[in-house]
Tab-separated table of C-alpha atoms in Angstrom:
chain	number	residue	atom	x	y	z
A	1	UNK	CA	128.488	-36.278	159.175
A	2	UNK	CA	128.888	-32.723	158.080
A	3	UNK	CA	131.115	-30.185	159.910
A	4	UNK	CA	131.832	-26.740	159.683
A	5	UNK	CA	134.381	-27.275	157.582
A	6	UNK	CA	132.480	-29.363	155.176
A	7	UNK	CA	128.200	-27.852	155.777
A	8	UNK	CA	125.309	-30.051	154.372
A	9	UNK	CA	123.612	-27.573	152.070
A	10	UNK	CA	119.793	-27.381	152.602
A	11	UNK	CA	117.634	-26.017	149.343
A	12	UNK	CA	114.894	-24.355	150.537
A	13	UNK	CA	112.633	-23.513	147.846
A	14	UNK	CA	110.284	-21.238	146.410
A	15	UNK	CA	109.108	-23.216	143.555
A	16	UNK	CA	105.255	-21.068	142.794
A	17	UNK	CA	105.746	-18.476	145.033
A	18	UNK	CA	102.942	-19.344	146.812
A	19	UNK	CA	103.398	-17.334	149.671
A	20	UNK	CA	104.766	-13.897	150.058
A	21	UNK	CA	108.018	-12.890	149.968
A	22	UNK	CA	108.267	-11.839	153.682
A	23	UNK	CA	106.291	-15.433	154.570
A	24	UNK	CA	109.506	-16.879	152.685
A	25	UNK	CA	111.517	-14.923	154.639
A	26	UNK	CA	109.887	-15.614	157.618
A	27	UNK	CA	109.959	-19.504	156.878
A	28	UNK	CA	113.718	-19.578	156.527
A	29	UNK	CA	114.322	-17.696	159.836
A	30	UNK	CA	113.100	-20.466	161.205
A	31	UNK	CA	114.755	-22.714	160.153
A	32	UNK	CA	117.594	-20.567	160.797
A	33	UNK	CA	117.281	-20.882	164.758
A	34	UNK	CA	115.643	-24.140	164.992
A	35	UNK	CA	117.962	-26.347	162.795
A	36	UNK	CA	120.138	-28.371	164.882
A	37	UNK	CA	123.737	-28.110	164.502
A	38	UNK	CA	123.658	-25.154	162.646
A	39	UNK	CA	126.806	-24.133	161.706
A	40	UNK	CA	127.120	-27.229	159.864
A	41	UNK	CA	124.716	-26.363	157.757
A	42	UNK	CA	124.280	-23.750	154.727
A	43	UNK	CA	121.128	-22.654	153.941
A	44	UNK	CA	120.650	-22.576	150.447
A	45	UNK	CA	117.342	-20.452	148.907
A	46	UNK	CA	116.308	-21.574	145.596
A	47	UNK	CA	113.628	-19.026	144.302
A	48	UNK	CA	111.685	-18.984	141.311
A	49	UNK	CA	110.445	-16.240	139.698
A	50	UNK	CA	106.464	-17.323	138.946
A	51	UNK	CA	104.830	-13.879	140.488
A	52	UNK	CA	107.911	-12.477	139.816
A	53	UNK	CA	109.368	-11.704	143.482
A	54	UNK	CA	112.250	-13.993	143.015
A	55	UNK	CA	114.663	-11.143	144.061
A	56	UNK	CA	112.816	-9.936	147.003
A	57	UNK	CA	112.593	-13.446	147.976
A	58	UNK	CA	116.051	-13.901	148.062
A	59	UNK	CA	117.175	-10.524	149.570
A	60	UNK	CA	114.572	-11.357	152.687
A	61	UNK	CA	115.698	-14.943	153.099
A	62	UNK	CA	119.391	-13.934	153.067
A	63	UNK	CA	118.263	-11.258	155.712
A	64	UNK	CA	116.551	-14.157	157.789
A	65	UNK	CA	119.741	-16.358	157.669
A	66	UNK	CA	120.192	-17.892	154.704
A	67	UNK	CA	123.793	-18.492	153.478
A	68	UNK	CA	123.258	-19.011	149.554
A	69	UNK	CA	121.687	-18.221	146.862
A	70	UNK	CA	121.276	-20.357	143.496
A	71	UNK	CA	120.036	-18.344	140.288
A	72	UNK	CA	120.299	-17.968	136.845
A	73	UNK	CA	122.108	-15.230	134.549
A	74	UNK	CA	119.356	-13.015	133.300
A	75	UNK	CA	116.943	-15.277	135.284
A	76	UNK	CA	116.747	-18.533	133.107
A	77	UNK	CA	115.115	-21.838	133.952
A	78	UNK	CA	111.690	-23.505	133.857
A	79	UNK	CA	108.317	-21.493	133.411
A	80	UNK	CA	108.942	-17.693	134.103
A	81	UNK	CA	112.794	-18.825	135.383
A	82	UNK	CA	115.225	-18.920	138.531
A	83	UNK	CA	116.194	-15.523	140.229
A	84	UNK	CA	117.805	-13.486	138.222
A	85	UNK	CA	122.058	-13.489	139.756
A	86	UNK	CA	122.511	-10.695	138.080
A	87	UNK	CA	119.882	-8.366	139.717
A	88	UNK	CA	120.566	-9.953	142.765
A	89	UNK	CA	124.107	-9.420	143.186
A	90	UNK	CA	124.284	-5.811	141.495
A	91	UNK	CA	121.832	-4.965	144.178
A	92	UNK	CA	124.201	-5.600	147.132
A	93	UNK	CA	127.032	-4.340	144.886
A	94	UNK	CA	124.829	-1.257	144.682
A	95	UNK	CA	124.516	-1.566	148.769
A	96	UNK	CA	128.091	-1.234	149.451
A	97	UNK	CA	128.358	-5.699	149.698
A	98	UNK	CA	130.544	-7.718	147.721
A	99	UNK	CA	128.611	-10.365	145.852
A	100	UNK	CA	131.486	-11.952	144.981
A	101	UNK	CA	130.754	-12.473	141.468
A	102	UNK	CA	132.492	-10.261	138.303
A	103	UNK	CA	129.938	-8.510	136.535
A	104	UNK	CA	132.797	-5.455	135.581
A	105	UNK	CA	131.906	-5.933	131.568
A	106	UNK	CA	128.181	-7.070	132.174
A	107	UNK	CA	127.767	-6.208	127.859
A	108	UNK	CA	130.188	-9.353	126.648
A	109	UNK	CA	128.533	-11.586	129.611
A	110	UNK	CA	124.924	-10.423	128.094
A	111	UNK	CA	126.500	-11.250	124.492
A	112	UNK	CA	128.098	-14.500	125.253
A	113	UNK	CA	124.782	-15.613	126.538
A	114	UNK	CA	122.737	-14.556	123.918
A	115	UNK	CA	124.936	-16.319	121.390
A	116	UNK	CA	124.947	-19.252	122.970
A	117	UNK	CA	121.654	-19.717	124.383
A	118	UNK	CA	119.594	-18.198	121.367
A	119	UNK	CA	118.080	-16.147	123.735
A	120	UNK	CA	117.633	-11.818	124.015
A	121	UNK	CA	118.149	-10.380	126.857
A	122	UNK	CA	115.413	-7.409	127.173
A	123	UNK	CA	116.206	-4.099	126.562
A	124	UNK	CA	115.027	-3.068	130.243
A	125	UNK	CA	116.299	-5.970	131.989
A	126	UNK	CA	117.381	-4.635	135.427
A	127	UNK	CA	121.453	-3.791	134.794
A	128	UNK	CA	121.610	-5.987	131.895
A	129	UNK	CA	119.792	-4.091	129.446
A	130	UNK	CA	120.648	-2.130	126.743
A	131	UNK	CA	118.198	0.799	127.911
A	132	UNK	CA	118.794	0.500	131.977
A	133	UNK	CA	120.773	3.571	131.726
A	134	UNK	CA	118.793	5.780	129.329
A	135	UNK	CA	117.459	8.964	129.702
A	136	UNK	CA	114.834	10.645	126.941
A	137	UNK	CA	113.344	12.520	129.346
A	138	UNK	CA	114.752	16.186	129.069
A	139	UNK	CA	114.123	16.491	132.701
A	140	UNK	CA	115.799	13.016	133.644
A	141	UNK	CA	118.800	14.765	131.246
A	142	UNK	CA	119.142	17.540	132.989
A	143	UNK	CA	119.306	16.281	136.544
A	144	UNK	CA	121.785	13.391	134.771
A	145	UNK	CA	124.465	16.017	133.546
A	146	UNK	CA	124.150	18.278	136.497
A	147	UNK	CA	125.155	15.342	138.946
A	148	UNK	CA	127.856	14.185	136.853
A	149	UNK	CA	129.111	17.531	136.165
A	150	UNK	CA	129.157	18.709	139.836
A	151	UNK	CA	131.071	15.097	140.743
A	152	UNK	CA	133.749	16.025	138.303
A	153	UNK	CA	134.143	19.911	139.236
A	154	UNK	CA	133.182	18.638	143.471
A	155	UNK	CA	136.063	14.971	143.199
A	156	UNK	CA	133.314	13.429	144.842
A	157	UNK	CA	134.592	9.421	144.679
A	158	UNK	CA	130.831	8.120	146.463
A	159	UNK	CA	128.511	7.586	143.791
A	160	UNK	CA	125.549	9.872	143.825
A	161	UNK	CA	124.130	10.746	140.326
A	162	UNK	CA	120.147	11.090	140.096
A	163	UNK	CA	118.468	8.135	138.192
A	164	UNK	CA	121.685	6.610	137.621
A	165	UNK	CA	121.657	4.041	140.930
A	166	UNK	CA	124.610	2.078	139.975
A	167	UNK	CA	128.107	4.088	137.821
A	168	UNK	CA	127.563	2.676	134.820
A	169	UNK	CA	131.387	1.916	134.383
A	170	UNK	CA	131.364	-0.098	137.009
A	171	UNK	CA	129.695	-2.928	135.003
A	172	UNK	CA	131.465	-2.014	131.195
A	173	UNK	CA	128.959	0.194	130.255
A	174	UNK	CA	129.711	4.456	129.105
A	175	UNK	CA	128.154	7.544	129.780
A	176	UNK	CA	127.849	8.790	126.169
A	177	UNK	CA	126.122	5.797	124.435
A	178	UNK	CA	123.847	4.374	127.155
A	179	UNK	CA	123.558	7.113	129.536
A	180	UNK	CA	122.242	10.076	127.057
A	181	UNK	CA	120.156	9.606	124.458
A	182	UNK	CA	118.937	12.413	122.027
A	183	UNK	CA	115.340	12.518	120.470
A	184	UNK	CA	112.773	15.038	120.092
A	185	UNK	CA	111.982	14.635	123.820
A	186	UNK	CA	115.706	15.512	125.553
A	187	UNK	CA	116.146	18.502	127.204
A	188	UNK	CA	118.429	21.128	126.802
A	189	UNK	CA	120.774	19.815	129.839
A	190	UNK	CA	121.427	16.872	127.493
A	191	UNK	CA	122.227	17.832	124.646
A	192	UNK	CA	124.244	20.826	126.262
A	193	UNK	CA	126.349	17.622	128.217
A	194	UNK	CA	127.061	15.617	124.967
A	195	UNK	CA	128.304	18.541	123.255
A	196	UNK	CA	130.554	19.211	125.872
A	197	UNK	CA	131.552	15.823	127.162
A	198	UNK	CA	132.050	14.188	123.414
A	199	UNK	CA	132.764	17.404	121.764
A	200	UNK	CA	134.147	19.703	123.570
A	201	UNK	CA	131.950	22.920	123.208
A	202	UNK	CA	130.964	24.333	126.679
A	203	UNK	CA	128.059	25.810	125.618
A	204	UNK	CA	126.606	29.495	127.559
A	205	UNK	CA	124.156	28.268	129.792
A	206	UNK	CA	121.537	30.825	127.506
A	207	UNK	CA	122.618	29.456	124.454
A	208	UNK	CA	121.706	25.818	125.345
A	209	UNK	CA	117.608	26.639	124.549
A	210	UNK	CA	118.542	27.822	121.362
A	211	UNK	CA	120.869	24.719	120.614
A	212	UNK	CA	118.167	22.562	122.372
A	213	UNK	CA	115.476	23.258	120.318
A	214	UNK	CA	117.546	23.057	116.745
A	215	UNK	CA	118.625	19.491	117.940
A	216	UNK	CA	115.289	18.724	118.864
A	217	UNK	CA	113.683	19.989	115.494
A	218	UNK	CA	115.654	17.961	113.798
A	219	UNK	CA	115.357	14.657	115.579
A	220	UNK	CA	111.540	15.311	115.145
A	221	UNK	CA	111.572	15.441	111.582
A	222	UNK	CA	114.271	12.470	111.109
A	223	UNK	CA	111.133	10.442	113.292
A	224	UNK	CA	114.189	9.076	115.386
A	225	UNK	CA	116.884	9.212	117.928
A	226	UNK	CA	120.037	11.453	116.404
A	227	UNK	CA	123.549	9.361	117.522
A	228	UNK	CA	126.394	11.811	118.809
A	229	UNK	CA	127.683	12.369	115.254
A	230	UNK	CA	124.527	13.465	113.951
A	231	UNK	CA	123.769	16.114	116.995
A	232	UNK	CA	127.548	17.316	116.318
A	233	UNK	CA	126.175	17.560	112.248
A	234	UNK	CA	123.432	19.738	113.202
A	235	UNK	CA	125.000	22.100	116.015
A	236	UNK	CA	127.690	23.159	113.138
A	237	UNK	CA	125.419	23.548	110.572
A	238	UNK	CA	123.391	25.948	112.663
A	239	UNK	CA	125.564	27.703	114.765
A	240	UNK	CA	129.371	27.331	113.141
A	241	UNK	CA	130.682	29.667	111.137
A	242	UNK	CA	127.313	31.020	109.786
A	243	UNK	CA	129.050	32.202	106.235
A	244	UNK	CA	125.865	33.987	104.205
A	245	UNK	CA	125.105	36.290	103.454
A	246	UNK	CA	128.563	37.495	104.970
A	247	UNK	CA	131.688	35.693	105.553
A	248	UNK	CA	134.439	36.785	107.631
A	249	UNK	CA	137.812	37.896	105.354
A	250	UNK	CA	140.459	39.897	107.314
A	251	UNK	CA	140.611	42.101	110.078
A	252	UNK	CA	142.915	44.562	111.039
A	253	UNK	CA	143.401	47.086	114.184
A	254	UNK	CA	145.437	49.604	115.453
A	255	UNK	CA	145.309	52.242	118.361
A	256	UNK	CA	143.230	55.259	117.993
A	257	UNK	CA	143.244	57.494	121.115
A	258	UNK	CA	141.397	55.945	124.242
A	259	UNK	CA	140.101	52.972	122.061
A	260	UNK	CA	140.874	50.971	118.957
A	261	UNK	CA	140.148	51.405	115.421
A	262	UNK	CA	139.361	48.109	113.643
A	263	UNK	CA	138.616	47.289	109.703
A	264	UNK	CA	137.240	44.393	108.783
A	265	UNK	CA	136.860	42.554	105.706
A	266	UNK	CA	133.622	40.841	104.644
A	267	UNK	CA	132.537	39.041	101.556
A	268	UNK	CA	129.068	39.554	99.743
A	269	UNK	CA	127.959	38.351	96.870
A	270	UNK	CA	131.215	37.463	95.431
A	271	UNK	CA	132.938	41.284	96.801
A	272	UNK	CA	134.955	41.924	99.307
A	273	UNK	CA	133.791	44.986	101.385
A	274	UNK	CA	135.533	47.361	104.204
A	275	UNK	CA	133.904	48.226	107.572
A	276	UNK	CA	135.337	50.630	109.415
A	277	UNK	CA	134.447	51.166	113.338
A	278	UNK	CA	136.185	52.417	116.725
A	279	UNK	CA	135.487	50.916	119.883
A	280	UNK	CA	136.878	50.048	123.014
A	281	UNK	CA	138.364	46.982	122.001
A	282	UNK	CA	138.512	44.894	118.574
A	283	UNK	CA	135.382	43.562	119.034
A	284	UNK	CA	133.502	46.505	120.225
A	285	UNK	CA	135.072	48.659	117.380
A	286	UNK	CA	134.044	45.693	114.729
A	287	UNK	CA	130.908	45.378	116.403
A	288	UNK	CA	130.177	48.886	116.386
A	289	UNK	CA	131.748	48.868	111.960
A	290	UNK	CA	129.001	46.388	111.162
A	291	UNK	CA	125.818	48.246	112.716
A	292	UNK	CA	126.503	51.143	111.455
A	293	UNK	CA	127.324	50.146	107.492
A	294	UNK	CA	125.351	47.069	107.712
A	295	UNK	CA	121.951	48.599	108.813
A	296	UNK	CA	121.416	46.399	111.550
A	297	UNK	CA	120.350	47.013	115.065
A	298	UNK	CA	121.074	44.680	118.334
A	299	UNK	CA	122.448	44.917	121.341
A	300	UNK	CA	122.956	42.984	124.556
A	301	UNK	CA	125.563	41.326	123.356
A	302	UNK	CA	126.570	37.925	124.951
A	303	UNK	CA	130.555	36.192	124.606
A	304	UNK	CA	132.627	33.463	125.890
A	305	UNK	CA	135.267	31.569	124.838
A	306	UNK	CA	137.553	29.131	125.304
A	307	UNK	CA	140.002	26.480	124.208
A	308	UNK	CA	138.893	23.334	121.664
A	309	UNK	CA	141.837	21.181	122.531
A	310	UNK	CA	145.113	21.612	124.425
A	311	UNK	CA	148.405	23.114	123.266
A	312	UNK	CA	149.547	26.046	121.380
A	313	UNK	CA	148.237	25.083	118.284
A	314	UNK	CA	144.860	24.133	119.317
A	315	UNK	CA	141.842	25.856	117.602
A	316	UNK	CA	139.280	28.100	119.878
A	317	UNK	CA	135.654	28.128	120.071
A	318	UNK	CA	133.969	31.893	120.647
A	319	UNK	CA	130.330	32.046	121.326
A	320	UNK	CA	128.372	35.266	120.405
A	321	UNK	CA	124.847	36.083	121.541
A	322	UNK	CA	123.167	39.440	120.260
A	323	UNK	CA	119.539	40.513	120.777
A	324	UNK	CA	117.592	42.414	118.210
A	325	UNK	CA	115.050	45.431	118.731
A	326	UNK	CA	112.192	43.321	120.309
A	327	UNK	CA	114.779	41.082	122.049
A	328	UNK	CA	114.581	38.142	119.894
A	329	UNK	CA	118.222	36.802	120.560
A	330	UNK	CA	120.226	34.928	117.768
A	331	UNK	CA	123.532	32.929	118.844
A	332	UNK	CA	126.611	31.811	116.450
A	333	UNK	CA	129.986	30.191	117.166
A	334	UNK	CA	133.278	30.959	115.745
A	335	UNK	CA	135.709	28.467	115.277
A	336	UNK	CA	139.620	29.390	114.290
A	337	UNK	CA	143.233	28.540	115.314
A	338	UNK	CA	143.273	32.572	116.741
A	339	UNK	CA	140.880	33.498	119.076
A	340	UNK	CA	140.032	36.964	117.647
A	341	UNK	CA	138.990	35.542	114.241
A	342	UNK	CA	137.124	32.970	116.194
A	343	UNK	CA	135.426	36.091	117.959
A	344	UNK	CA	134.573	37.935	114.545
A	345	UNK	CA	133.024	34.686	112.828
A	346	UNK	CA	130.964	34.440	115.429
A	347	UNK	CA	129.467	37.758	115.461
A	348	UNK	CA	129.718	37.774	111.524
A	349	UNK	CA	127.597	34.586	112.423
A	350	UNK	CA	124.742	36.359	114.519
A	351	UNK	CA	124.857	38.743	112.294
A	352	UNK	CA	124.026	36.485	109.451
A	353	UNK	CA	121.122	34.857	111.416
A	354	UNK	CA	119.340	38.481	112.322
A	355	UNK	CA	119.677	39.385	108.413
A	356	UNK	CA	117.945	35.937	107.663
A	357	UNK	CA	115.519	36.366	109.890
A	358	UNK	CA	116.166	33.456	112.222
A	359	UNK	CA	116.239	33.838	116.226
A	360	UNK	CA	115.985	31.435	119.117
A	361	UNK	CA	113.054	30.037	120.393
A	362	UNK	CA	113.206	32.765	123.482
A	363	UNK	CA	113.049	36.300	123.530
A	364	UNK	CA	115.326	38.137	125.931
């Protein structure tokens, strides 16, 4: 006779599905209360997945009693297959419930079962799939690297990221790979995250259109998704060091009464040239050396900077945004060991773009 200690297990299945899932549910409850000697007894639910509510099914009947669930990884078995395990127990994992199962590196339990069973799990298989994570939508991007952003600056521990219902490390998956994707329809918040978050570059938050659209340009005429490497490739070869028709030499300052008197050295065309300015600071007084020898009017100039990596040695990244007559605005970055030279290839930079005619896609 069973006992506690050792239950009779009852299947109770859903083999079609003929009924609903709450009918299910409401089928097991009773047996629930009416089975005699209950507690020697486990309930066991064994849905299929023929009208595909195998999951429901199971989360109702465990609601209305049941003790146990049998299912498949990735929802194997005969004609459209068992309940999906996975799903199932990722969803009370999700809920705060320990399924008791280890699903913490879910991508070599998918690849062990696709080797041996000859079989592919699909790309938007609930958890499992390589595109469950994914965001293309520049909207979907945006809200994804605001909420992780404010959980890292906020040490919140609860997870609470829009469209992201699960932390994707939780089950052996990354941010960078599965959670942002770049194509011709990301957004700005996107690409603006990778860069920072795989890079290191905190882009101005009014630089990020500019950088936005260049990525986006490019995956549109490469007709397909641009990996981390390639975004990196086409941020530096638009917005690094911008070298023509000018490139940064030398520099050199000293005091000169309230302010600061500031040569700099520029190459064109194979010479190196003088530009003499005063300002009230190295910047300003280079700044103010290049519009009036160069011929070239902007203003409302934009600049940040920071650190690339950590340590004395480490290079630093300036960001320069300048606006010309009609306020068509043109960004650069600098990139050097010293942060002033940083500073000056960047405006060299944004120089360089207003001479060539190129702006952002935004006026000021």
């Amino acid at each position: 006779d069973p006992t506690p200690d050792k239950p009779l297990i009852i299947n109770l299945p859903s083999t079609v599905e003929m009924g609903l899932p709450h009918v299910y549910a409401c089928q097991i409850e009773y047996m629930h209360k009416n089975l005699v000697k209950r507690d020697c007894v486990q309930i066991s639910l064994h849905p299929h997945n023929d009208r595909g509510c195998g999951v429901a099914e199971s989360e109702l009947g465990v609601l209305a009693g049941a003790d146990r669930v049998e299912g498949t990884l990735f929802g194997n078995g005969e004609r459209t297959g068992n309940v999906d395990i996975v799903t199932l127990a990722l969803n009370m994992y999700t809920h705060g419930v320990d399924p008791g199962l280890d699903f913490s590196d879910l991508p070599a339990i998918r690849e062990t079962y696709e080797r041996l069973t000859n079989m592919t799990v699909p790309p938007r298989q609930p958890y499992a799939g390589q595109l469950v994570f994914t965001a293309f939508s520049g909207s979907h991007q945006d809200a994804i690297a605001k909420g992780l952003t404010f959980r890292k600056e906020a040490g919140r521990k609860r997870w609470d990221v829009p469209y992201l219902p699960i932390d994707p490390a939780d089950i052996g998956r990354n941010y960078d790979g599965d959670v942002i994707r770049i194509n011709s329809q990301s957004g700005k918040g996107g690409i603006g995250y990778m860069l920072e978050n795989t890079f290191g570059y905190h882009l101005p938050k009014n630089m990020r259109e500019s950088v936005g659209y260049a990525v986006k340009n490019a995956s549109d005429h490469a007709h397909k998704e641009l990996l981390p490497d390639e975004v990196m490739k086409v941020f530096a070869d638009e917005f690094i060091n911008v070298e023509s028709p000018l490139s940064f030499v030398r520099y050199d300052v000293k005091n000169a009464g309230d302010g600061v008197q500031a040569c700099v050295t520029l190459r064109s065309g194979g010479k190196l040239i003088d530009y003499i300015g005063n300002g009230n600071g190295a910047l300003d007084a280079i700044s103010n050396a290049l519009k009036s020898n160069l011929g070239v009017s902007y203003g409302n100039m934009q600049y940040s900077e920071h650190a690339l990596e950590e340590g004395s040695h480490s290079r630093a990244a300036a960001y320069v945004g300048i606006a010309d007559a009609v306020g068509r605005r043109v960004w650069a970055v600098g990139v050097d060991n010293d942060i002033m030279r940083a500073s000056i290839k960047a405006l060299v930079g944004a120089i360089n773009k207003l001479l060539s005619g190129a702006h952002s896609f935004g006026d000021d």
